[in-house]
Amino acid sequence: MSRSDDHRRYFPYEEPYDHQTDAMGRIREALVEERDVLFEGACGTGKTLASLVPALEYGSAAGKTVVITTNVHQQTRQFIEEARAIAETEPIRAVVFRGKASMCHIDVGYEECQALRDTTRELVDKERDIAELEEREGELLDASREGSEKAADARGTVLSELDELETGAEAIREGENICERYYNNLTADTDAFYGWLYEDVRTPDEIYEYADSRDLCGYELLKEGMEGVDLVVCNYHHLLDPMIREQFFRWIGRDPEDIVVIFDEAHNVADSARDHATRTLAERTLEGALDELKGVEDARAEPAANVVGAFHAALVETYEDSFGFGDRESVGEEWTDVAIDNETGRDDLSVAFLRNYTGQGFGADLEAALALGEELDRRYERAYKEGETTSRKDCPTLTAAGFIERWMESSVEPGQYPVAGVRRTETGVVGRAELYTCLPRQVTEPLFEELHAAILMSATLRPFAVTEDVLGLDDPLTMAYGEQFPESRRRTYAVETPALFASQRDDPAVQRSVGEVVEDTVRFTPGNTLAFFPSYAEAERYYHRFSGESTPFLDEPGTRAEELRQEFVATDDGVLFTSLWGTLAEGVSFDDDDARSVIVVGVPYPHLDDRMKAVEQAYEGAFGDGDGAAGWRYAVEIPTVRKTRQALGRVVRSPEDFGVRVLVDERYTGSKRSELGEYSVYPSFPPEERSEHIDIEPEKLKFALLNFYADMDAWGGESPNP
C-alpha cells in the first residue's frame, strides 16, 4: 500500500465502492492543503466512511482530532456503528458526546451545575490541603518532642492554618451546595472508568448507566477524559454555538486549527446556524429585572430601571397596538410573530423604546445596567457556593441589559431581523422581543476560518456556489457523486397532475386526482410505500381519504417518529403518510423491503411569512442584483428542492436494492417546463437527476409500476390486476 493510500487501513470492510475510493483520496489531499470540502453523494452511497476514513488517517499523521457532527439523532447511531467497525480494524480512541441536560443525574441547570462543580472542587481542594497539613503537623510534633523549638513554632502556624481550613470545609459541607457524584469523581480512583470507556465506542446512555451504578457523574468524567482523543461524535450545537464551542474545544484539549470537523446532513447547517444565533428576551424576564432592581440599594439601580422599564413598556405597547378587533382573544399558546420591521427606519419596538426612555443618557444608563447586572450575578453565584441559597439564582437584569444592548446595535448589522412575539399563558397574553439572524454565514464563516478544515457532506448540497455563499466558505474543494447503483433498478416518475398551489389544494377535483395517484402507487407497489406531503395537515387529509387495502400509518407532529418507523417497517404492505418537513424525510434509511416506493406530493414550499421574507431580502441584499431572483432562489426554491431530493433518497440504498420514486405535481415534469415558466422546479434538480424524470400521465402510472416491479421479479407470481 502506498503512502497516499494509508487511509485505506481505516476502512473497516473488504472493499470500498469505486466512488468512495476516489472521494477518500481527494479528501485526503484537501486536508493536507487545509481546504474545506463540499461533498455531495447520493443517499446510501457511503459518504460517512468516505469522509471519516481519510480524516482519521490524516488526523493520526498530523496530530489532529476529528469531530463528526449531525443534527439528526438517527445518524448518531450510524456514526457509532461506523466508529466501532473502524476500531476493530485500526485502534482509535473515540467518544460520543451529548448535552448536559440528557446526561445529568440530578437535573439542574447549567449555571447551577457550574456553581455546584466550583463549590465541590473547592471542598476537595480544602480536604486535600487539610490532609497535607495534618501530615506536616505530625512531622513537626515529632520534631518538637525531640526538643526542636523551631519545629514547635512552625507547628503552631500549621495548627492555625488547619483550623482555618477545617472551618471553611465545614461551612461548605453545612451549605450542602455540593454535588456528591462530582465529589466522587474527584476523590475516587477513576482509572477503571477510562479503561472501560476506551475498550469500545461507548454511547452516552452506556456512560450514564455505568456512572449511575457507581455514584459518579458520567458527563463530567467524559469531559475530563476527552483530551487527546482521535474522534468525537457530537451534535451541531457543540460547534454552532460560539460559547459552547469554546468550551468544547477546551475539553478536547485542542486549538481550533488542530481540529477537522465533518458535518453530516450539511444542508441543515444554515438553518441550525440561524437558530443558534437568534436571541430572545421575554416580557417576564423584563418584569423580573424590574422587581430585582427595586430591592437593590445601589446608585446604578435607578438608571438601570430607566432602561429596562422603557424597553418593557415599549414591548407591551408594540404588541398591544398590533391587535385588531378580536386579535387579542385569538392568541394561542404557541409564540406568534408580530411584525415590527420598518423599511424606512428603525423598527416599531425601537421607536417606542426611545420614546418611552426618560433617563439622562441612554448609553450611560445601559452601561450602568450592565455593570450592576454583572455584580449582582457574581453575588448570586457566591451566595449559592457558600450555602446561603439552595439554588443558583439567575440575574434578569444582566440578561435584559445584554439583550437591549444587542437590540440597539442590530440596526446597523446586516441580516438581523427584529421581531416581537406573543402567546397566551395562564395569566394572560405575554410578549417577547427576538433578534432573528437571517444570514447563517455570520455564525459559520468565523468557525470555518479557525478550523484546520471542514468536510460538509450531504446528498443535497448543490448548487455548490449557493452553499459557499450562504455559509461563507472560501474556495472549498467541491465534488459530487450521483446515483452509483444500477439505473435499471430504479425509476423516477413525474406525474402530470395539476400543480398543487395552495389555492388549489382544497379543490375536490385536485384532491381526487392526487388521491387516485397515491392509491395506485400503493396498490401497485409490492411492499411498503412512503408518502410525503408539504405539511402534516396535507398528510392527514390524504390519510383519511385513503381507501386502499394496505395498512395506513399517520405521522403526526410531536409523536416519536422512530417508534412509528419501526412499526411501519415491521409490516409488509403499509403506507406511511408524513410531512416533508418532518424527521422521517432525511437521515433515515428504509432499506430493501422497509419501503419499495416513495411518493412526494406537491412542492413543499415553506410558509412565506414575514420572517421568511426577511431572510429572502437579506439574501438578495448579500448576493443578488436587486431584482429579487437571488433572494427567492437562495431562501426558498433551493431549500425546497433539497427537501424533495432528500425524501426521494429514502429508498434504493444499495446496489441490490430497487424501487420507484413518484413526484406528484406537474411542476416536476420536463414537458411542462416552458408552460409553467418560473413556477417549474424541474431546472433546480441536478442535471443527472432530472434526466431520470419520466413524465407520465396519472392514469398510466399503475402500468409503469406494474411493469417495473415485474422486471424486478418482485410480485412472486401474484401481481395485482390493473
Coordinates of N, CA and C in Angstrom, one line a residue, residues 12-166:
P12 N -13.2 -0.2 7.3 CA -13.4 -1.4 8.0 C -14.0 -2.6 7.3
Y13 N -14.3 -2.4 6.0 CA -14.9 -3.5 5.3 C -14.0 -4.0 4.1
E14 N -14.4 -5.0 3.4 CA -13.5 -5.6 2.4 C -13.0 -4.6 1.4
E15 N -13.9 -4.0 0.6 CA -13.5 -3.1 -0.5 C -14.5 -1.9 -0.5
P16 N -14.0 -0.7 -0.6 CA -14.9 0.4 -0.8 C -15.4 0.4 -2.3
Y17 N -16.6 1.1 -2.5 CA -17.0 1.4 -3.8 C -16.0 2.2 -4.5
D18 N -16.0 2.2 -5.9 CA -15.0 3.0 -6.6 C -15.2 4.5 -6.3
H19 N -16.4 5.0 -6.2 CA -16.6 6.4 -5.9 C -16.1 6.7 -4.5
Q20 N -16.2 5.8 -3.5 CA -15.6 6.0 -2.2 C -14.1 6.1 -2.2
T21 N -13.5 5.2 -3.0 CA -12.0 5.3 -3.2 C -11.6 6.6 -3.7
D22 N -12.3 7.1 -4.7 CA -11.9 8.4 -5.4 C -12.1 9.5 -4.4
A23 N -13.3 9.5 -3.7 CA -13.6 10.6 -2.7 C -12.6 10.6 -1.6
M24 N -12.2 9.4 -1.0 CA -11.2 9.4 0.1 C -9.9 10.0 -0.3
G25 N -9.4 9.7 -1.5 CA -8.2 10.2 -2.0 C -8.2 11.7 -2.1
R26 N -9.3 12.3 -2.7 CA -9.4 13.7 -2.9 C -9.6 14.4 -1.5
I27 N -10.3 13.8 -0.6 CA -10.5 14.5 0.7 C -9.1 14.5 1.4
R28 N -8.4 13.4 1.3 CA -7.0 13.4 2.0 C -6.2 14.5 1.5
E29 N -6.1 14.7 0.2 CA -5.3 15.8 -0.4 C -5.8 17.1 0.1
A30 N -7.1 17.3 0.2 CA -7.7 18.6 0.6 C -7.3 18.9 2.1
L31 N -7.3 17.9 2.9 CA -6.9 18.1 4.3 C -5.4 18.5 4.4
V32 N -4.6 17.9 3.6 CA -3.2 18.3 3.6 C -3.1 19.8 3.2
E33 N -3.9 20.3 2.3 CA -3.9 21.6 1.8 C -4.7 22.6 2.7
E34 N -5.3 22.0 3.8 CA -6.1 22.8 4.7 C -7.3 23.5 4.0
R35 N -7.9 22.7 3.0 CA -9.0 23.2 2.3 C -10.3 22.5 2.8
D36 N -11.4 23.3 2.9 CA -12.7 22.8 3.2 C -13.2 22.0 2.0
V37 N -14.1 21.1 2.3 CA -14.7 20.2 1.3 C -16.2 20.2 1.3
L38 N -16.8 20.4 0.1 CA -18.2 20.2 -0.1 C -18.4 18.9 -0.8
F39 N -19.0 17.9 -0.2 CA -19.1 16.6 -0.7 C -20.5 16.1 -0.8
E40 N -21.1 16.1 -2.0 CA -22.4 15.6 -2.2 C -22.4 14.2 -2.8
G41 N -23.1 13.3 -2.2 CA -23.2 11.9 -2.6 C -24.6 11.4 -2.5
A42 N -25.1 10.7 -3.4 CA -26.5 10.2 -3.4 C -26.7 9.4 -2.1
C43 N -28.0 9.4 -1.6 CA -28.3 8.7 -0.4 C -27.9 7.2 -0.5
G44 N -27.3 6.7 0.6 CA -26.9 5.3 0.6 C -25.6 4.9 -0.1
T45 N -24.8 6.0 -0.4 CA -23.6 5.7 -1.2 C -22.3 5.7 -0.3
G46 N -22.5 5.7 1.0 CA -21.3 5.6 1.9 C -20.5 6.9 2.1
K47 N -21.2 8.0 2.2 CA -20.4 9.3 2.4 C -19.7 9.3 3.8
T48 N -20.4 8.7 4.8 CA -19.8 8.8 6.1 C -18.4 8.2 6.2
L49 N -18.3 7.0 5.7 CA -16.9 6.4 5.7 C -16.0 7.1 4.7
A50 N -16.5 7.5 3.6 CA -15.6 8.2 2.6 C -15.0 9.5 3.2
S51 N -15.7 10.1 4.2 CA -15.2 11.3 4.8 C -14.4 10.9 6.1
L52 N -14.9 10.0 6.8 CA -14.3 9.7 8.1 C -12.9 9.0 8.0
V53 N -12.8 8.0 7.1 CA -11.6 7.3 6.9 C -10.4 8.1 6.6
P54 N -10.4 9.0 5.6 CA -9.2 9.8 5.3 C -9.0 10.9 6.4
A55 N -10.1 11.3 7.1 CA -9.9 12.3 8.1 C -9.2 11.7 9.3
L56 N -9.6 10.5 9.7 CA -8.9 9.8 10.8 C -7.4 9.5 10.5
E57 N -7.2 9.0 9.3 CA -5.8 8.7 9.0 C -4.9 10.0 9.0
Y58 N -5.5 11.1 8.4 CA -4.8 12.4 8.4 C -4.6 12.9 9.8
G59 N -5.6 12.8 10.6 CA -5.5 13.2 12.0 C -4.5 12.5 12.8
S60 N -4.3 11.2 12.5 CA -3.3 10.4 13.2 C -1.9 10.9 12.7
A61 N -1.8 11.1 11.4 CA -0.4 11.5 10.9 C -0.1 12.9 11.3
A62 N -1.1 13.8 11.4 CA -0.8 15.3 11.5 C -1.1 15.8 12.9
G63 N -1.5 14.9 13.8 CA -1.8 15.3 15.2 C -3.1 16.1 15.3
K64 N -4.1 15.8 14.6 CA -5.4 16.5 14.6 C -6.5 15.6 15.3
T65 N -7.5 16.2 15.8 CA -8.6 15.5 16.3 C -9.8 15.7 15.3
V66 N -10.5 14.6 15.0 CA -11.6 14.6 14.1 C -12.9 14.7 14.9
V67 N -13.8 15.6 14.5 CA -15.1 15.8 15.1 C -16.1 15.5 14.0
I68 N -17.0 14.6 14.3 CA -18.1 14.4 13.3 C -19.4 14.7 14.0
T69 N -20.2 15.5 13.3 CA -21.4 16.1 14.0 C -22.6 16.0 13.1
T70 N -23.8 15.9 13.7 CA -25.1 15.9 12.9 C -26.2 16.5 13.8
N71 N -27.2 16.8 13.1 CA -28.4 17.3 13.9 C -29.5 16.3 13.8
V72 N -29.2 15.1 13.2 CA -30.2 14.0 13.1 C -29.9 12.9 14.0
H73 N -30.8 12.6 15.0 CA -30.5 11.7 16.1 C -30.1 10.3 15.5
Q74 N -30.9 9.9 14.5 CA -30.6 8.5 13.9 C -29.2 8.4 13.4
Q75 N -28.6 9.5 12.9 CA -27.3 9.5 12.3 C -26.2 9.2 13.3
T76 N -26.5 9.7 14.6 CA -25.5 9.4 15.6 C -25.3 7.9 15.8
R77 N -26.4 7.2 15.8 CA -26.3 5.7 15.9 C -25.4 5.1 14.8
Q78 N -25.6 5.7 13.6 CA -24.8 5.2 12.5 C -23.3 5.5 12.7
F79 N -23.0 6.7 13.2 CA -21.6 7.1 13.4 C -21.0 6.1 14.4
I80 N -21.8 5.8 15.5 CA -21.2 4.9 16.5 C -20.9 3.5 15.9
E81 N -21.8 3.0 15.0 CA -21.6 1.7 14.4 C -20.3 1.8 13.5
E82 N -20.2 2.9 12.7 CA -19.0 3.0 11.8 C -17.7 3.1 12.7
A83 N -17.8 3.9 13.7 CA -16.6 4.1 14.6 C -16.2 2.7 15.2
R84 N -17.2 2.0 15.6 CA -16.9 0.7 16.2 C -16.3 -0.3 15.2
A85 N -16.8 -0.2 14.0 CA -16.2 -1.1 12.9 C -14.8 -0.7 12.6
I86 N -14.5 0.7 12.6 CA -13.1 1.1 12.3 C -12.2 0.7 13.5
A87 N -12.7 0.8 14.7 CA -11.9 0.5 15.9 C -11.5 -1.0 15.9
E88 N -12.3 -1.8 15.3 CA -11.9 -3.3 15.2 C -10.8 -3.5 14.1
T89 N -10.6 -2.5 13.2 CA -9.6 -2.6 12.2 C -8.3 -1.8 12.6
E90 N -8.5 -0.7 13.1 CA -7.4 0.2 13.5 C -7.7 0.9 14.8
P91 N -6.9 0.7 15.8 CA -7.2 1.2 17.2 C -7.4 2.7 17.1
I92 N -8.6 3.2 17.6 CA -8.8 4.6 17.8 C -9.5 4.9 19.1
R93 N -9.2 6.1 19.7 CA -9.9 6.5 20.9 C -11.0 7.4 20.5
A94 N -12.2 7.0 20.8 CA -13.4 7.7 20.3 C -14.4 8.0 21.5
V95 N -15.0 9.1 21.5 CA -16.0 9.4 22.5 C -17.3 10.0 21.8
V96 N -18.4 9.7 22.3 CA -19.7 10.2 21.8 C -20.2 11.1 22.9
F97 N -20.4 12.4 22.5 CA -20.7 13.4 23.5 C -22.1 13.9 23.2
R98 N -22.8 14.1 24.3 CA -24.2 14.6 24.3 C -24.3 15.7 25.3
G99 N -25.3 16.6 25.2 CA -25.5 17.7 26.1 C -25.7 17.3 27.5
K100 N -25.4 18.2 28.4 CA -25.5 18.0 29.8 C -27.0 17.6 30.3
A101 N -27.9 18.3 29.6 CA -29.3 18.0 30.1 C -29.7 16.6 30.0
S102 N -29.2 15.8 29.0 CA -29.6 14.4 28.9 C -28.7 13.5 29.6
M103 N -27.6 14.0 30.2 CA -26.7 13.1 30.9 C -26.5 13.4 32.4
C104 N -27.2 14.5 32.9 CA -27.1 14.9 34.3 C -28.0 14.0 35.2
H105 N -27.4 13.6 36.3 CA -28.1 12.7 37.2 C -29.0 13.4 38.2
I106 N -28.8 14.7 38.4 CA -29.5 15.4 39.4 C -30.4 16.5 38.8
D107 N -30.4 16.7 37.5 CA -31.3 17.6 36.8 C -31.3 19.0 37.3
V108 N -30.2 19.7 37.1 CA -30.0 21.1 37.4 C -29.6 21.8 36.2
G109 N -29.8 23.1 36.2 CA -29.5 24.0 35.1 C -28.0 24.2 34.9
Y110 N -27.6 24.8 33.8 CA -26.2 24.9 33.5 C -25.5 25.8 34.6
E111 N -26.0 26.9 34.9 CA -25.4 27.8 35.8 C -25.3 27.2 37.2
E112 N -26.4 26.5 37.6 CA -26.4 25.9 38.9 C -25.4 24.7 39.0
C113 N -25.3 24.0 37.9 CA -24.3 22.9 37.8 C -22.9 23.4 37.9
Q114 N -22.6 24.6 37.2 CA -21.3 25.1 37.3 C -20.9 25.6 38.7
A115 N -21.9 26.2 39.4 CA -21.7 26.6 40.8 C -21.4 25.4 41.7
L116 N -22.2 24.3 41.5 CA -22.0 23.1 42.3 C -20.6 22.5 42.0
R117 N -20.2 22.5 40.8 CA -18.8 22.0 40.5 C -17.8 22.8 41.2
D118 N -17.9 24.1 41.1 CA -16.9 25.0 41.7 C -16.8 24.8 43.2
T119 N -18.0 24.7 43.9 CA -18.0 24.6 45.3 C -17.5 23.2 45.7
T120 N -17.9 22.2 44.9 CA -17.4 20.8 45.2 C -15.9 20.7 45.1
R121 N -15.3 21.3 44.0 CA -13.9 21.3 43.8 C -13.2 22.1 44.9
E122 N -13.8 23.2 45.4 CA -13.2 24.0 46.5 C -13.1 23.1 47.7
L123 N -14.2 22.3 48.0 CA -14.2 21.5 49.2 C -13.1 20.4 49.1
V124 N -13.0 19.8 47.9 CA -12.0 18.7 47.7 C -10.6 19.3 47.9
D125 N -10.4 20.5 47.4 CA -9.1 21.2 47.5 C -8.7 21.4 49.0
K126 N -9.8 21.9 49.7 CA -9.5 22.1 51.1 C -9.2 20.8 51.9
E127 N -10.0 19.8 51.5 CA -9.7 18.5 52.2 C -8.3 17.9 51.9
R128 N -7.9 18.1 50.7 CA -6.5 17.7 50.3 C -5.5 18.5 51.1
D129 N -5.7 19.8 51.2 CA -4.8 20.7 51.9 C -4.8 20.3 53.4
I130 N -6.0 20.0 53.9 CA -6.1 19.5 55.3 C -5.2 18.3 55.5
A131 N -5.4 17.3 54.6 CA -4.6 16.1 54.7 C -3.1 16.3 54.7
E132 N -2.7 17.2 53.8 CA -1.3 17.5 53.7 C -0.8 18.2 55.0
L133 N -1.6 19.1 55.5 CA -1.2 19.9 56.7 C -1.2 19.0 57.9
E134 N -2.2 18.0 58.0 CA -2.2 17.1 59.1 C -0.9 16.2 59.1
E135 N -0.5 15.8 57.9 CA 0.7 15.0 57.9 C 1.9 15.9 58.3
R136 N 2.0 17.1 57.8 CA 3.1 18.0 58.2 C 3.0 18.3 59.7
E137 N 1.8 18.5 60.3 CA 1.7 18.7 61.7 C 2.3 17.6 62.5
G138 N 2.0 16.3 62.1 CA 2.5 15.2 62.8 C 4.0 15.1 62.7
E139 N 4.6 15.5 61.6 CA 6.1 15.5 61.5 C 6.7 16.6 62.4
L140 N 6.0 17.7 62.5 CA 6.5 18.8 63.4 C 6.4 18.5 64.8
L141 N 5.3 17.7 65.2 CA 5.1 17.3 66.6 C 6.2 16.4 67.0
D142 N 6.5 15.4 66.1 CA 7.6 14.5 66.5 C 8.9 15.3 66.7
A143 N 9.2 16.3 65.8 CA 10.4 17.1 65.9 C 10.4 17.9 67.2
S144 N 9.2 18.5 67.5 CA 9.2 19.3 68.7 C 9.4 18.5 70.0
R145 N 8.9 17.3 70.0 CA 9.1 16.4 71.1 C 10.6 16.1 71.3
E146 N 11.3 16.1 70.2 CA 12.7 15.9 70.3 C 13.5 17.1 70.7
G147 N 12.8 18.2 71.0 CA 13.4 19.4 71.5 C 13.6 20.5 70.5
S148 N 13.0 20.4 69.3 CA 13.2 21.5 68.3 C 12.2 22.6 68.6
E149 N 12.7 23.8 69.0 CA 11.9 24.9 69.2 C 11.3 25.5 67.9
K150 N 12.2 25.4 66.8 CA 11.7 25.9 65.5 C 10.6 25.1 65.0
A151 N 10.6 23.7 65.3 CA 9.5 22.9 64.9 C 8.3 23.2 65.6
A152 N 8.4 23.5 66.9 CA 7.3 23.8 67.8 C 6.6 25.1 67.3
D153 N 7.4 26.1 66.9 CA 6.8 27.4 66.4 C 6.1 27.1 65.0
A154 N 6.7 26.3 64.2 CA 6.1 26.0 62.9 C 4.8 25.2 63.1
R155 N 4.8 24.4 64.1 CA 3.6 23.6 64.3 C 2.4 24.4 64.7
G156 N 2.7 25.5 65.5 CA 1.7 26.4 65.8 C 1.0 27.1 64.6
T157 N 1.9 27.5 63.7 CA 1.4 28.1 62.5 C 0.6 27.1 61.7
V158 N 1.0 25.9 61.6 CA 0.3 24.9 60.8 C -1.1 24.6 61.5
L159 N -1.1 24.5 62.8 CA -2.4 24.3 63.5 C -3.4 25.4 63.2
S160 N -2.9 26.6 63.2 CA -3.7 27.8 62.9 C -4.3 27.7 61.5
E161 N -3.5 27.3 60.5 CA -3.9 27.1 59.1 C -4.9 26.0 59.0
L162 N -4.7 24.9 59.8 CA -5.6 23.7 59.8 C -6.9 24.1 60.3
D163 N -6.9 24.9 61.4 CA -8.2 25.3 62.0 C -9.0 26.2 61.0
E164 N -8.3 27.1 60.3 CA -9.0 27.9 59.3 C -9.6 27.1 58.1
L165 N -8.8 26.1 57.6 CA -9.2 25.2 56.5 C -10.4 24.4 57.0
E166 N -10.3 23.8 58.2 CA -11.4 22.9 58.6 C -12.7 23.7 58.8

